[in-house]
Short mmCIF file of C-alpha atoms in Angstrom, two decimals:
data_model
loop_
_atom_site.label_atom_id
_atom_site.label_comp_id
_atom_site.label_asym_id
_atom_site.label_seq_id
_atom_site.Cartn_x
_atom_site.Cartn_y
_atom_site.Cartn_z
CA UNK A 25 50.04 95.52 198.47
CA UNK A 26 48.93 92.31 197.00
CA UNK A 27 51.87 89.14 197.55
CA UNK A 28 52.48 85.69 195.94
CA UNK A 29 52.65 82.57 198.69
CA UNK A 30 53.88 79.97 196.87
CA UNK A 31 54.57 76.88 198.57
CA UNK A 32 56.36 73.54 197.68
CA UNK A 33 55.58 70.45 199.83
CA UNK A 34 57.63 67.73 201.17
CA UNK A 35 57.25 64.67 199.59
CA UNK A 36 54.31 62.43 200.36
CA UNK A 37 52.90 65.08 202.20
CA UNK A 38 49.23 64.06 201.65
CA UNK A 39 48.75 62.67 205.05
CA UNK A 40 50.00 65.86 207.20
CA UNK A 41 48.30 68.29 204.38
CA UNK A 42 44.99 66.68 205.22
CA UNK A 43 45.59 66.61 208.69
CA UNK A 44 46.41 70.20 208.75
CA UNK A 45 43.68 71.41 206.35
CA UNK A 46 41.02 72.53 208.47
CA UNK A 47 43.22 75.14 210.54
CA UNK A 48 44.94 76.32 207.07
CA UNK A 49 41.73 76.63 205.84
CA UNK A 50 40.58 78.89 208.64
CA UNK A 51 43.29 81.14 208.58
CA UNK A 52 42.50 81.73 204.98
CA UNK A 53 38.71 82.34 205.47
CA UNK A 54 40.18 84.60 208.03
CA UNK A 55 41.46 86.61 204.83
CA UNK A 56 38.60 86.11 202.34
CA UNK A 57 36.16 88.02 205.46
CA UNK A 58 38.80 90.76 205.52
CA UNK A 59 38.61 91.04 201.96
CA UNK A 60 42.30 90.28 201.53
CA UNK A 61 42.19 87.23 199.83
CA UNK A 62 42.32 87.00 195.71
CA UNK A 63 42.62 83.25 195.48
CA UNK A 64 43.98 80.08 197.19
CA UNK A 65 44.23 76.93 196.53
CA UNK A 66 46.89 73.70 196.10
CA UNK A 67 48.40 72.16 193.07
CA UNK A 68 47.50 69.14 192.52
CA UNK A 69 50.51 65.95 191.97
CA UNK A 70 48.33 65.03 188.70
CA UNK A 71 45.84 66.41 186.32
CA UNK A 72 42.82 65.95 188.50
CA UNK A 73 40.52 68.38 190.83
CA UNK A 74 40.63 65.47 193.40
CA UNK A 75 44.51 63.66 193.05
CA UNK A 76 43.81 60.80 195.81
CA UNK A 77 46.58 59.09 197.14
CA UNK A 78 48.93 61.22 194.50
CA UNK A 79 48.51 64.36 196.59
CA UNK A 80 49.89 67.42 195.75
CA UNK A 81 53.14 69.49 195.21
CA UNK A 82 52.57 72.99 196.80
CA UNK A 83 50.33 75.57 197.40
CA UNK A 84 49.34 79.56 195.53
CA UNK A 85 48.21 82.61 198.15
CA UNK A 86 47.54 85.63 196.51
CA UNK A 87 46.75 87.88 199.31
CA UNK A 88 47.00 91.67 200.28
CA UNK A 89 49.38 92.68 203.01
CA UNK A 90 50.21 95.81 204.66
CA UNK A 91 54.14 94.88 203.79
CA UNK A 92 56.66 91.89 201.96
CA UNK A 93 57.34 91.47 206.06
CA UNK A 94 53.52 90.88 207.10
CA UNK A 95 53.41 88.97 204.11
CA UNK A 96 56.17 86.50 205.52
CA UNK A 97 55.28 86.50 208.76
CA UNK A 98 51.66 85.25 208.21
CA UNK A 99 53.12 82.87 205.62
CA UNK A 100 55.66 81.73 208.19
CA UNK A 101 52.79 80.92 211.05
CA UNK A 102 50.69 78.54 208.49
CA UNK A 103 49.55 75.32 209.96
CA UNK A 104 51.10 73.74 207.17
CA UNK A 105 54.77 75.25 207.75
CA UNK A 106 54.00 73.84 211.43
CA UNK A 107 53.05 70.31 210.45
CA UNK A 108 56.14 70.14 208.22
CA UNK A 109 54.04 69.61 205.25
CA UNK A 110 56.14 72.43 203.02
CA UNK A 111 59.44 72.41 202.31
CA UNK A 112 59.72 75.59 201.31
CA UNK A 113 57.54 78.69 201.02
CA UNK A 114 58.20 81.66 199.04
CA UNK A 115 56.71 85.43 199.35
CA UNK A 116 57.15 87.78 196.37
CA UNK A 117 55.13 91.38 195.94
CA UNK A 118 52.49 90.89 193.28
CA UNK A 119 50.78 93.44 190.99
CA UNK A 120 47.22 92.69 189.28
CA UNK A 121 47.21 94.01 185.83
CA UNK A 122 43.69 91.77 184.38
CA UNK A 123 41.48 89.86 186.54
CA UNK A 124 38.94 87.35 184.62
CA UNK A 125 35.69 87.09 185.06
#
């Protein structure tokens, strides 16, 4: 089944996000190869692709799972969650009905 991530981050996070990117990052190519990934990516603090020093407020993982528990436990062992850069990370089931494009 496909599941919702959704992430909020600690205030000025920027620094540990950026840190931590590279072995977030990994995990999720880890998904995309498996085929498991619908989308990722962060919101951003402002209206801009690239925020700079205004960071960002949280993250969206749509992702298949074998179960809500998988689900959390991957979400759970994020570098991100590690590095302290969320404060709090949510995992809800997810149904596609329309996908653009």
């Amino acid at each position: 089944m496909w599941f919702a991530i959704t992430a909020v981050d600690v205030p000025d996070s920027l620094e540990k996000r950026m840190a931590t990117r590279p072995a977030h990052l990994e995990r999720l190519q880890k998904l995309q190869d498996e085929g498991r990934l619908l989308v990722a990516g962060a919101f951003p603090a402002i209206e801009s692709e690239d925020p700079g020093p205004a960071g960002f407020t949280g993250s969206l993982i749509l992702a298949q799972f074998p179960s809500q528990a998988d689900a959390e436990a991957w979400a759970k062992a994020d570098p991100f969650v590690a590095a302290g850069v969320y404060a709090s990370v949510t995992v809800k089931p997810f149904r596609k009905a329309v996908l653009a494009g």
